[in-house]
Each structure stands twice: as C-alpha cells, then as structure tokens.
Amino acid sequence: MLVYVDDIIITGNDVSQCNKIIHHLGTLFPMKDLGALKKFLGLQVTRNFTGLFLCQTKYTIELLQKCNLVGIKPCTYPSPANFKLSASNGDLLTDPTKYKSLVGSLQYLTWTRPDISYEVNQICQFMHVPTTTHLQVAKRVLRISVSGYCIFFGGNPISWSSKKQPIVPGSSIEAEYESLAFTVAEVLWICHILKDLYIFIPTPPSIACDNQSSIALASNPAADIFTKGLSTPRFEFLKNKLKHNIICKRVYYESVNSVPLALSVCTG
C-alpha cells in the first residue's frame, strides 16, 4: 500500500485480499475506488502484456504551458558540452519564485527522465541566488528531445535505447513521431535478422506508443502528391487542390526497342 496524503495505491498478487482491504478502509473513511491504476501524482500508467509503463507526458505538457514554451523549437541537448554554472553567471532575478517552482518541477520530472538528471542537479545548486543565466539553462532543459524504446521478444527485452534525437524537431508531435519511426526501423531490422535465422513471426509485431498525436499521424491514410504514387482519382483531386491551371504537353520518344515512351511537360 502506497499512501500520499489522500491518494492511495493498493496492489498485490491476491486480488481478493486487495478488495478486502479496500472494503475495510471504506468502512472507516469515505473512499472511491478508481479501478485499475492509470495515473498517480503526475505519473501516467499504461498496461500491456509485459507490465506497466510509466511516463509524465501530461505533466510535461502542463509544465511547458506554465512556462509559455509550447511549440518552440526543441534543443538537441540540455546543456552545452563542458559548460559549468556559477553564482556569478548572469544577473540576479528580481523574483526567484518562478525559478524555484520550475526547478522543483524538473526535479519531479527526473522520475521518468533520467537523461536530464545532470542538468537538473546543476540548476538546483543555485536555488538561493538564481540568475538570468540559471533560468535560461532551466528553460533549455525543457526543450530537449529524446527517443526511447524497448523491444521484447518472447517476453524478454532484447533491444532498448534512450538517446537524443539526431534532428531538431519543429514540434513535440514531430519529436514523438520521430521516436516512433526509430522504433519501427529497429523492429524491422530485428524481423530481418530473425528471418535470416529461419525464425518466422506468424503475426505482425505490435508497437505500443503513449502519444495519441503520433499514433494519429502514423495511421493517417492521406496521401501526398509530391512523395507518393497515387490512383487517378486521388491524383486529380490533389492536383486540383494546387489551384493552378496546368497544361500538359505530351512528347514522344523512341526507346532502344522502338517502344514509344510518353513524357508529359507541365506548365502553368
């Protein structure tokens, strides 16, 4: 049993015993059973066949909104290499309250983001006399994009990664989608390795993602006229969307085998 003020988590390998405890506590205090664990103190919990996955996506978005940093261009790393903070960096903040609140929030975020632990430790050392430079570093921590995944085979983890993205995404949705793309690439590579070992997977691998926006983007059936081959109705539909009067002139060439090849030259 985990208790924090009036929030309680009760877990165990005996469901009936857990229900007895919940019923007993309900006779002593007004309680509400919220069912299976989904969130707790800013932590989001997702279940799958391997266990529980913890993340703080909602908590992070709310923190970005609080600091007016939603939609800004992410950084590729939380702080420059060999950069050391000191009390003399920058000018003293007139109101250190916001800085202390931000640093405290970042400390809680390290529960699921150990990759920012070093930078958070650095900015925590100047809580008593924060400066403008310390605040800039604290805000920079909120702009990093990191991809992470863990791939299971037969219930056992065989490949995992947590590293900075090699690109600078233009939005949080793009960063999440890039992370999903990295995972898919790794899964496909593993499938090819298994095929070379004559191990065939009867069903397509399942990929679990905690970001609804990237899931919607990945499953979007819309096609792009500039990057995909399209059916005639879809091509005509998207061509008309360009709102240009395109005039096509057909030019014929003769191939080596005397088979006419058509080339359309479009102007407009």
Short mmCIF file of C-alpha atoms in Angstrom, two decimals:
data_model
loop_
_atom_site.label_atom_id
_atom_site.label_comp_id
_atom_site.label_asym_id
_atom_site.label_seq_id
_atom_site.Cartn_x
_atom_site.Cartn_y
_atom_site.Cartn_z
CA MET A 1 0.00 0.00 0.00
CA LEU A 2 1.37 3.39 -1.06
CA VAL A 3 -0.19 6.43 0.60
CA TYR A 4 0.41 10.09 -0.23
CA VAL A 5 -1.95 12.40 1.69
CA ASP A 6 -5.35 11.22 0.36
CA ASP A 7 -4.09 9.29 -2.70
CA ILE A 8 -3.65 5.54 -2.20
CA ILE A 9 -2.34 2.71 -4.37
CA ILE A 10 -3.15 -0.83 -3.26
CA THR A 11 -1.53 -3.66 -5.18
CA GLY A 12 -0.63 -7.31 -4.68
CA ASN A 13 -0.78 -10.77 -6.22
CA ASP A 14 -4.06 -11.61 -4.46
CA VAL A 15 -6.98 -9.66 -5.93
CA SER A 16 -9.48 -10.85 -3.32
CA GLN A 17 -7.21 -9.74 -0.48
CA CYS A 18 -6.80 -6.32 -2.08
CA ASN A 19 -10.58 -6.00 -2.37
CA LYS A 20 -10.97 -6.90 1.31
CA ILE A 21 -8.55 -4.14 2.29
CA ILE A 22 -10.35 -1.63 0.10
CA HIS A 23 -13.71 -2.64 1.57
CA HIS A 24 -12.36 -2.40 5.13
CA LEU A 25 -10.88 1.05 4.56
CA GLY A 26 -14.17 2.12 3.02
CA THR A 27 -15.94 1.39 6.32
CA LEU A 28 -13.54 3.76 8.14
CA PHE A 29 -13.11 6.59 5.64
CA PRO A 30 -15.06 7.90 2.64
CA MET A 31 -13.26 6.34 -0.34
CA LYS A 32 -13.75 5.98 -4.06
CA ASP A 33 -12.33 3.02 -5.97
CA LEU A 34 -11.00 4.33 -9.30
CA GLY A 35 -10.27 0.86 -10.67
CA ALA A 36 -7.05 -0.11 -12.44
CA LEU A 37 -4.17 2.32 -11.96
CA LYS A 38 -3.98 4.91 -14.76
CA LYS A 39 -2.36 7.94 -13.14
CA PHE A 40 -0.86 8.84 -9.79
CA LEU A 41 0.69 12.14 -8.69
CA GLY A 42 1.53 13.28 -12.21
CA LEU A 43 2.63 9.82 -13.38
CA GLN A 44 0.69 8.18 -16.22
CA VAL A 45 0.46 4.40 -16.17
CA THR A 46 -0.11 2.24 -19.25
CA ARG A 47 -0.56 -1.54 -19.05
CA ASN A 48 0.40 -4.14 -21.63
CA PHE A 49 1.30 -7.82 -21.61
CA THR A 50 4.80 -7.08 -20.30
CA GLY A 51 3.77 -5.00 -17.28
CA LEU A 52 3.45 -1.29 -16.55
CA PHE A 53 4.84 1.66 -18.50
CA LEU A 54 5.30 4.95 -16.63
CA CYS A 55 5.51 8.34 -18.30
CA GLN A 56 4.91 12.02 -17.48
CA THR A 57 3.71 13.30 -20.84
CA LYS A 58 0.73 15.22 -19.46
CA TYR A 59 2.82 16.59 -16.60
CA THR A 60 5.49 17.79 -19.06
CA ILE A 61 2.96 19.46 -21.38
CA GLU A 62 1.41 21.30 -18.43
CA LEU A 63 4.89 22.42 -17.35
CA LEU A 64 5.61 23.72 -20.86
CA GLN A 65 2.29 25.59 -20.86
CA LYS A 66 3.10 27.08 -17.47
CA CYS A 67 6.43 28.40 -18.81
CA ASN A 68 4.95 29.55 -22.18
CA LEU A 69 7.25 27.16 -24.07
CA VAL A 70 4.66 25.16 -26.04
CA GLY A 71 5.52 24.86 -29.73
CA ILE A 72 9.08 26.25 -29.54
CA LYS A 73 11.91 24.60 -31.46
CA PRO A 74 13.43 21.79 -29.34
CA CYS A 75 17.13 21.61 -28.47
CA THR A 76 19.25 18.59 -29.31
CA TYR A 77 20.93 18.54 -25.88
CA PRO A 78 20.06 20.05 -22.47
CA SER A 79 23.32 21.99 -21.99
CA PRO A 80 26.49 22.75 -23.96
CA ALA A 81 29.50 20.45 -23.50
CA ASN A 82 31.86 21.36 -20.64
CA PHE A 83 29.52 24.12 -19.52
CA LYS A 84 29.68 24.90 -15.81
CA LEU A 85 27.32 27.16 -13.93
CA SER A 86 28.49 29.51 -11.22
CA ALA A 87 26.90 32.05 -8.93
CA SER A 88 28.42 34.87 -10.99
CA ASN A 89 26.70 33.87 -14.26
CA GLY A 90 24.11 36.45 -15.35
CA ASP A 91 22.12 38.99 -13.35
CA LEU A 92 20.16 38.22 -10.20
CA LEU A 93 16.47 37.55 -10.71
CA THR A 94 14.18 40.11 -9.11
CA ASP A 95 11.65 37.37 -8.32
CA PRO A 96 13.25 33.92 -7.81
CA THR A 97 9.87 32.26 -7.07
CA LYS A 98 9.25 31.17 -10.67
CA TYR A 99 12.77 29.78 -10.95
CA LYS A 100 12.37 27.71 -7.79
CA SER A 101 8.99 26.42 -8.97
CA LEU A 102 10.43 25.43 -12.37
CA VAL A 103 13.44 23.66 -10.86
CA GLY A 104 11.23 21.79 -8.40
CA SER A 105 9.01 20.64 -11.26
CA LEU A 106 12.05 19.47 -13.25
CA GLN A 107 13.26 17.51 -10.23
CA TYR A 108 9.99 15.58 -10.20
CA LEU A 109 10.27 15.02 -13.96
CA THR A 110 13.54 13.10 -13.48
CA TRP A 111 11.50 10.15 -12.14
CA THR A 112 10.87 9.14 -15.75
CA ARG A 113 13.53 11.25 -17.49
CA PRO A 114 16.92 10.26 -16.02
CA ASP A 115 18.62 11.79 -19.08
CA ILE A 116 18.13 15.31 -17.67
CA SER A 117 19.36 14.46 -14.16
CA TYR A 118 22.78 16.13 -14.56
CA GLU A 119 21.39 19.46 -15.77
CA VAL A 120 18.68 19.50 -13.10
CA ASN A 121 21.34 18.81 -10.44
CA GLN A 122 23.31 21.80 -11.72
CA ILE A 123 20.46 24.30 -11.60
CA CYS A 124 19.37 23.01 -8.17
CA GLN A 125 22.62 24.33 -6.68
CA PHE A 126 21.57 27.96 -7.20
CA MET A 127 18.14 27.98 -5.64
CA HIS A 128 19.17 30.64 -3.09
CA VAL A 129 20.58 33.17 -5.60
CA PRO A 130 19.27 32.31 -9.11
CA THR A 131 20.29 34.49 -12.04
CA THR A 132 19.03 35.08 -15.58
CA THR A 133 21.60 32.57 -16.90
CA HIS A 134 20.41 29.88 -14.48
CA LEU A 135 16.84 30.47 -15.67
CA GLN A 136 17.90 30.16 -19.32
CA VAL A 137 19.56 26.81 -18.60
CA ALA A 138 16.47 25.60 -16.72
CA LYS A 139 14.24 26.50 -19.68
CA ARG A 140 16.66 24.85 -22.09
CA VAL A 141 16.21 21.55 -20.25
CA LEU A 142 12.54 21.68 -21.21
CA ARG A 143 13.47 21.86 -24.91
CA ILE A 144 15.40 18.58 -25.30
CA SER A 145 14.01 15.75 -27.44
CA VAL A 146 14.97 12.18 -26.54
CA SER A 147 13.84 8.94 -28.19
CA GLY A 148 13.41 5.83 -26.13
CA TYR A 149 12.14 2.33 -26.79
CA CYS A 150 12.32 -1.22 -25.50
CA ILE A 151 11.66 -4.22 -27.75
CA PHE A 152 10.54 -7.56 -26.32
CA PHE A 153 10.80 -11.00 -27.89
CA GLY A 154 9.08 -13.88 -26.14
CA GLY A 155 8.52 -11.71 -23.08
CA ASN A 156 12.20 -10.80 -22.79
CA PRO A 157 13.78 -7.42 -23.65
CA ILE A 158 16.28 -7.88 -26.49
CA SER A 159 16.84 -4.29 -27.66
CA TRP A 160 16.42 -0.94 -25.98
CA SER A 161 17.60 2.64 -26.39
CA SER A 162 17.36 6.06 -24.79
CA LYS A 163 19.27 8.75 -26.65
CA LYS A 164 18.98 12.25 -28.02
CA GLN A 165 17.36 12.59 -31.41
CA PRO A 166 19.83 13.36 -34.24
CA ILE A 167 17.48 16.03 -35.61
CA VAL A 168 15.79 19.13 -34.22
CA PRO A 169 12.01 18.61 -34.47
CA GLY A 170 9.74 21.54 -35.14
CA SER A 171 7.14 20.47 -32.58
CA SER A 172 6.50 17.97 -29.79
CA ILE A 173 4.30 15.91 -32.15
CA GLU A 174 7.13 15.69 -34.65
CA ALA A 175 9.54 14.61 -31.90
CA GLU A 176 7.16 11.86 -30.77
CA TYR A 177 6.62 10.73 -34.37
CA GLU A 178 10.38 10.58 -34.98
CA SER A 179 10.74 8.41 -31.88
CA LEU A 180 8.04 6.08 -33.21
CA ALA A 181 9.80 5.92 -36.58
CA PHE A 182 13.11 4.95 -34.92
CA THR A 183 11.33 2.15 -33.07
CA VAL A 184 9.68 0.82 -36.23
CA ALA A 185 13.04 0.81 -38.02
CA GLU A 186 14.60 -1.20 -35.19
CA VAL A 187 11.71 -3.68 -35.18
CA LEU A 188 12.01 -4.20 -38.94
CA TRP A 189 15.75 -4.78 -38.62
CA ILE A 190 15.15 -7.41 -35.93
CA CYS A 191 12.50 -9.09 -38.09
CA HIS A 192 15.03 -9.37 -40.95
CA ILE A 193 17.61 -10.86 -38.57
CA LEU A 194 15.09 -13.44 -37.36
CA LYS A 195 14.20 -14.27 -40.96
CA ASP A 196 17.88 -14.93 -41.72
CA LEU A 197 17.87 -17.32 -38.75
CA TYR A 198 14.77 -19.08 -40.19
CA ILE A 199 12.60 -17.77 -37.35
CA PHE A 200 9.33 -16.55 -38.86
CA ILE A 201 6.87 -14.41 -36.92
CA PRO A 202 3.29 -15.52 -37.71
CA THR A 203 1.72 -12.14 -36.94
CA PRO A 204 2.97 -8.56 -37.37
CA PRO A 205 4.76 -7.18 -34.28
CA SER A 206 2.72 -4.88 -32.05
CA ILE A 207 4.11 -1.44 -31.20
CA ALA A 208 2.77 0.41 -28.16
CA CYS A 209 3.05 4.20 -28.13
CA ASP A 210 1.88 6.57 -25.39
CA ASN A 211 1.39 9.64 -27.62
CA GLN A 212 -2.02 9.90 -29.26
CA SER A 213 -0.94 12.59 -31.75
CA SER A 214 1.88 10.49 -33.22
CA ILE A 215 -0.46 7.46 -33.39
CA ALA A 216 -3.00 9.52 -35.34
CA LEU A 217 -0.26 10.85 -37.62
CA ALA A 218 1.13 7.36 -38.28
CA SER A 219 -2.31 5.94 -39.12
CA ASN A 220 -3.40 8.87 -41.31
CA PRO A 221 -4.29 7.38 -44.73
CA ALA A 222 -3.96 10.72 -46.55
CA ALA A 223 -1.52 10.63 -49.49
CA ASP A 224 0.91 13.27 -50.73
CA ILE A 225 1.06 14.16 -54.43
CA PHE A 226 4.73 15.11 -54.18
CA THR A 227 6.02 11.95 -52.47
CA LYS A 228 3.73 9.04 -53.41
CA GLY A 229 2.34 7.27 -56.45
CA LEU A 230 -1.42 7.81 -56.46
CA SER A 231 -4.53 6.47 -58.13
CA THR A 232 -6.05 8.63 -60.86
CA PRO A 233 -9.00 9.94 -58.77
CA ARG A 234 -6.74 10.80 -55.85
CA PHE A 235 -4.16 12.41 -58.14
CA GLU A 236 -6.78 14.54 -59.86
CA PHE A 237 -8.27 15.56 -56.52
CA LEU A 238 -4.92 16.71 -55.12
CA LYS A 239 -3.88 18.32 -58.40
CA ASN A 240 -7.00 20.49 -58.29
CA LYS A 241 -6.12 21.43 -54.72
CA LEU A 242 -2.97 23.10 -56.06
CA LYS A 243 -5.28 25.66 -57.72
CA HIS A 244 -3.16 26.02 -60.85
CA ASN A 245 -4.24 25.75 -64.47
CA ILE A 246 -1.80 23.06 -65.56
CA ILE A 247 -1.38 22.47 -69.27
CA CYS A 248 0.25 19.18 -70.15
CA LYS A 249 2.06 18.72 -73.47
CA ARG A 250 2.87 15.14 -74.37
CA VAL A 251 6.19 14.49 -76.05
CA TYR A 252 7.04 11.08 -77.52
CA TYR A 253 10.46 9.50 -77.55
CA GLU A 254 11.65 6.30 -79.09
CA SER A 255 13.34 3.75 -76.85
CA VAL A 256 16.01 1.27 -77.83
CA ASN A 257 13.33 -1.33 -78.54
CA SER A 258 11.27 1.17 -80.56
CA VAL A 259 8.60 1.29 -77.88
CA PRO A 260 7.11 4.80 -77.65
CA LEU A 261 7.65 6.46 -74.28
CA ALA A 262 5.47 9.38 -73.24
CA LEU A 263 6.77 12.37 -71.30
CA SER A 264 4.34 14.97 -70.04
CA VAL A 265 5.72 18.50 -69.76
CA CYS A 266 3.53 20.54 -67.40
CA THR A 267 3.45 24.31 -67.41
CA GLY A 268 1.09 26.72 -65.72
#
